[in-house]
Amino acid sequence: MEPFTTIKSIVTPLDKVNVDTDQIIPKQFLKLIQKTGFGQYLFYDWRYEGGVPRKDFVLNDLRYKNSKILLVRDNFGCGSSREHAAWALSDFGFRAIISTSFADIFYNNCFKNGILPIKVNEQVLCKLFENESEIEINLGKQTIKNENIDVSFYIEPHWKKVLLEGLDDIALTLKHDDEILKYENAQRNSRIRVS
Amino acid sequence: MAKTLFEKIWDSHVVVDERNGRSLLYVDRHLVHEVTSPQAFDGLRMNKRKVRRTDLTFATMDHNVPTSNRSLPIVDQTSAVQIKTLERNCKEFGIELFDINSPNQGIVHVIGPELGITLPGTTIVCGDSHTSTHGAFGALAFGIGTSDVEHVLATQCILMEKPKTFEINVVGKRKNPHTITAKDIILSIIRQIGTAGGTGTAFEYRGETISDLSMEQRMTICNMSIEGGARAGIIAPDEKTFDYLRGRRYVPKNYDELVEYWKENLKTDSNARFDKSFTLRADEIAPQVSWGTNPAMTVDVTGKVPFPEEYAKGNAEEQKAAVKALQYMGLKSGTPITDIELDRIFIGSCTNSRLEDLIEASKVVNGKKISPKMRAMIVPGSQHVKKQAEEMGLDKIFKDAGFEWRESGCSMCLGMNPDILSAGERCASTSNRNFEGRQGAGGRTHLVSPVMAAAAAIYGHFVDVRELDLN
């Protein structure tokens, strides 16, 4: 996975609450068996009407072309566990998503695909929705900055490390092979064995 | 220290405690399906990794499969490729697969319990958010993304942050359990706590009403935990749980010994504390009907389509969302729910496609005909459910009434196969999500119980099933 560095970009504001993963990537695109190429289908039903880009949808607004940061409202990514949602966001070019809250499975899926989901409070979120200039996200320092904004955010140390170093978490877990074997052996000898 | 049931199962599966709230947990059962697994198997191949415990991994195909005649080839080529890919992956990695022609095929959350793969006190994962269903058996069951599917295939473990505990108490006797169903209970809960009410938590459903429920009803409740935002939903196992599983194909040989252990250990200690708590009075609820585009946008069948400000209760963002939802759903505030006319009926999905759901729906339908304008479909959750229902003659009741009787799969719950709504079509559905476009682009979904869906099929619009004679 590509390590996460500091990003500086204009912010794409998607002013909606409870955006579910069915909207992020509609079901007709879940049949592909690779991880790439989902960006063209991101928010498909909101982005296109009869195959033509809808002028009133923010992803079609040229001001936000090449934006790496998506700004959304509460409970982003709720519903289905489909990781295709994270693949589509990443393939489209988003490296960070800012909201007041994320659904749990989606939140996890982001980190596994090099996307930084940032939780901020309501006040900061409103300020970001009002802001129209570029912002800089520094993961190392855990800050969001520009000439008008200077806030810090919390990120769990494990995820910070994974993103900064672009780590493969399966390789990390396999370092615990001894412990996994020990657990399995204890189960094998147990009278109440289930695994 | 006093512990909740969730904490006991969590603690007994910790392989490595990272001491930062995050643990490496051992996974006892891993269920795999065709949609969220191809990229995981590719990852294994790329890194020359194997599946660590093929004996704990089971696969089926459910999301994509056609529910029409199975002897015909699959028309949709991308679906066919995904199904073939699962067959190839299972063969290559040595995983047991219940394929499209297997008598054990069905929706992964229906067949897990049905085959006795699901067991109390175990950890279960699957690349599907409705994995919470298995919590009905006192299992700790999590939906995961594809990267985690790969992680579990390779390591049989999952790295997770420990969720907080959330007690959902359901008390009070329902006046008629045939009309106020498990679906109405869970929709009432989500309606009150919201779709993010359970974020970062695991639910434990407790109370006399939950104890009174059958296993299939408990599955309906746990299934929709994710719709309340929770990572998992669990119910302490009891005699009903143990009886349901006894003798099923995959239960271990030491089953009776396990039952003795489970009886002693799989319950929340009386003085254990939950991080959060909510109580629902089941004696006060009515049949529920969703009107909007998330499962919290739900009202009583006796109610009206709400005004946005009435729904939002002062939250400006929710009010905007309600305006948008009404527009999408083509509904006017103030319309009585029973005035809403329907085009389609879908009885199926991992929420409500089990034998009991079909029996209850058949009682409403028996001897009647569906409204002439209506297209109605029954999609049994599994081949076993289908067979049992046919042995009871339920298929005949439904077919005589004008329903289509289908093969098992996820079908129109998410419309990945040919079973979809056309734009503007309105459907009463026993599934779990009424998101925009969920059942087909532009399709309008109302979530209801199987009896409510069956009654709507007959009358052409929603009716309060409490007014029907169901005896």
GROMACS .gro file of C-alpha atoms in nm, chain A residues 15-18 20-23 27-35 38 45-46 73-75 78-84 87 101-105 107-109 112-113 122 156-159 168-171 173-174 176-177 179-181 183-184 187-188 190-195, chain B residues 12-13 15-16 20 22 24 26 28-29 35 38-39 42 49 52-53 56 64 76 78-79 81-82 85 122 127-129 143-148 150-151 154-155 157 159 195-196 199-200 226 229 231 254 257-258 261 294 317-318 320-321 324 414-416 433 435-438 440:
model
  134
   15ASP     CA    1  -2.355   1.799   0.203
   16LYS     CA    2  -2.550   1.489   0.308
   17VAL     CA    3  -2.605   1.283   0.622
   18ASN     CA    4  -2.621   0.902   0.641
   20ASP     CA    5  -2.474   0.461   0.265
   21THR     CA    6  -2.234   0.240   0.073
   22ASP     CA    7  -2.512   0.155  -0.176
   23GLN     CA    8  -2.488   0.519  -0.290
   27LYS     CA    9  -2.473  -0.288  -0.654
   28GLN     CA   10  -2.451  -0.333  -1.031
   29PHE     CA   11  -2.078  -0.265  -1.004
   30LEU     CA   12  -2.006  -0.525  -0.736
   31LYS     CA   13  -1.971  -0.803  -0.988
   32LEU     CA   14  -1.618  -0.712  -1.089
   33ILE     CA   15  -1.355  -0.943  -0.950
   34GLN     CA   16  -1.062  -0.699  -0.931
   35LYS     CA   17  -0.997  -0.405  -0.697
   38PHE     CA   18  -1.424   0.140  -0.954
   45ASP     CA   19  -2.672   0.704  -0.948
   46TRP     CA   20  -2.616   1.054  -0.808
   73ARG     CA   21  -2.188   1.480   0.709
   74ASP     CA   22  -2.265   1.240   0.993
   75ASN     CA   23  -2.266   0.858   0.966
   78CYS     CA   24  -2.340   0.318   0.668
   79GLY     CA   25  -2.500  -0.003   0.548
   80SER     CA   26  -2.330  -0.273   0.346
   81SER     CA   27  -1.975  -0.390   0.426
   82ARG     CA   28  -1.874  -0.377   0.057
   83GLU     CA   29  -1.510  -0.266   0.041
   84HIS     CA   30  -1.585  -0.166  -0.318
   87TRP     CA   31  -1.189   0.106  -0.365
  101SER     CA   32  -1.878   1.020   1.226
  102PHE     CA   33  -1.834   0.712   1.010
  103ALA     CA   34  -2.000   0.371   1.012
  104ASP     CA   35  -1.767   0.114   1.170
  105ILE     CA   36  -1.704  -0.132   0.886
  107TYR     CA   37  -1.412   0.323   0.869
  108ASN     CA   38  -1.196   0.010   0.891
  109ASN     CA   39  -1.208  -0.049   0.518
  112LYS     CA   40  -0.692  -0.089   0.451
  113ASN     CA   41  -0.695   0.109   0.127
  122GLU     CA   42  -1.974   1.962   1.437
  156GLU     CA   43  -0.563   0.565   1.668
  157PRO     CA   44  -0.181   0.508   1.679
  158HIS     CA   45  -0.207   0.167   1.509
  159TRP     CA   46  -0.388   0.311   1.207
  168ASP     CA   47   0.049  -0.494   0.509
  169ASP     CA   48  -0.153  -0.594   0.814
  170ILE     CA   49  -0.153  -0.965   0.725
  171ALA     CA   50   0.226  -0.964   0.745
  173THR     CA   51  -0.040  -1.050   1.215
  174LEU     CA   52   0.173  -1.336   1.086
  176HIS     CA   53   0.222  -1.344   1.591
  177ASP     CA   54   0.222  -1.695   1.445
  179GLU     CA   55   0.065  -1.699   1.966
  180ILE     CA   56  -0.189  -1.815   1.708
  181LEU     CA   57  -0.045  -2.167   1.721
  183TYR     CA   58  -0.423  -2.064   2.091
  184GLU     CA   59  -0.500  -2.338   1.840
  187GLN     CA   60  -0.834  -2.540   2.166
  188ARG     CA   61  -0.730  -2.875   2.024
  190SER     CA   62  -0.995  -2.859   2.512
  191ARG     CA   63  -1.298  -3.064   2.609
  192ILE     CA   64  -1.516  -2.780   2.483
  193ARG     CA   65  -1.339  -2.750   2.152
  194VAL     CA   66  -1.523  -2.569   1.872
  195SER     CA   67  -1.237  -2.477   1.639
  207SER     CA   68  -1.203  -1.607   2.543
  208HIS     CA   69  -1.095  -1.544   2.182
  210VAL     CA   70  -0.490  -1.432   2.084
  211VAL     CA   71  -0.291  -1.114   2.136
  215ASN     CA   72  -0.468  -0.023   2.324
  217ARG     CA   73  -0.731  -0.349   2.002
  219LEU     CA   74  -0.617  -1.006   1.768
  221TYR     CA   75  -0.940  -1.600   1.686
  223ASP     CA   76  -1.409  -1.998   1.484
  224ARG     CA   77  -1.616  -1.988   1.166
  230VAL     CA   78  -1.924  -1.099  -0.409
  233PRO     CA   79  -1.257  -1.273  -0.527
  234GLN     CA   80  -1.015  -0.991  -0.444
  237ASP     CA   81  -0.631  -1.283  -0.542
  244ARG     CA   82  -0.040  -1.747   0.113
  247ARG     CA   83  -0.501  -2.136   0.736
  248ARG     CA   84  -0.809  -2.330   0.846
  251LEU     CA   85  -1.344  -2.365   0.963
  259ASN     CA   86  -2.567  -1.298  -0.747
  271ASP     CA   87  -2.558  -1.213  -1.697
  273THR     CA   88  -2.038  -1.077  -1.515
  274SER     CA   89  -2.245  -1.267  -1.258
  276VAL     CA   90  -1.779  -1.499  -1.398
  277GLN     CA   91  -1.810  -1.412  -1.029
  280THR     CA   92  -1.447  -1.750  -0.974
  317THR     CA   93  -1.813  -1.882   1.888
  322GLY     CA   94  -1.779  -1.040   0.425
  323ASP     CA   95  -2.133  -0.920   0.467
  324SER     CA   96  -2.276  -0.668   0.710
  338GLY     CA   97  -1.950  -0.832   0.914
  339ILE     CA   98  -1.613  -0.748   0.758
  340GLY     CA   99  -1.469  -0.596   0.441
  341THR     CA  100  -1.273  -0.785   0.176
  342SER     CA  101  -0.929  -0.694   0.318
  343ASP     CA  102  -1.037  -0.855   0.645
  345GLU     CA  103  -0.822  -1.200   0.316
  346HIS     CA  104  -0.676  -1.145   0.662
  349ALA     CA  105  -0.459  -1.618   0.585
  350THR     CA  106  -0.442  -1.598   0.964
  352CYS     CA  107  -0.768  -1.409   1.316
  354LEU     CA  108  -0.764  -0.748   1.443
  390THR     CA  109  -2.917   0.438   1.209
  391ALA     CA  110  -2.601   0.550   1.388
  394THR     CA  111  -2.201   0.292   1.611
  395GLY     CA  112  -1.897   0.155   1.792
  421ILE     CA  113  -2.618  -0.324   1.158
  424GLY     CA  114  -2.514   0.101   1.333
  426ARG     CA  115  -2.093  -0.402   1.491
  449ASN     CA  116  -1.917  -3.323   2.172
  452GLU     CA  117  -2.084  -3.148   2.659
  453LEU     CA  118  -2.074  -2.811   2.487
  456TYR     CA  119  -2.068  -2.559   2.926
  489ASN     CA  120  -3.311   0.462   0.563
  512GLU     CA  121  -2.945   1.795   0.833
  513GLU     CA  122  -3.203   1.525   0.905
  515LYS     CA  123  -3.298   1.810   0.454
  516ALA     CA  124  -3.254   1.432   0.428
  519LYS     CA  125  -3.497   1.442  -0.021
  609LEU     CA  126  -3.010  -0.593  -0.318
  610GLY     CA  127  -3.095  -0.663  -0.681
  611MET     CA  128  -2.760  -0.795  -0.796
  628ARG     CA  129  -3.256  -0.175   0.356
  630PHE     CA  130  -3.173   0.292   0.061
  631GLU     CA  131  -3.213   0.481  -0.266
  632GLY     CA  132  -3.181   0.242  -0.558
  633ARG     CA  133  -3.120  -0.057  -0.333
  635GLY     CA  134  -3.313  -0.120  -0.852
   0.00000   0.00000   0.00000
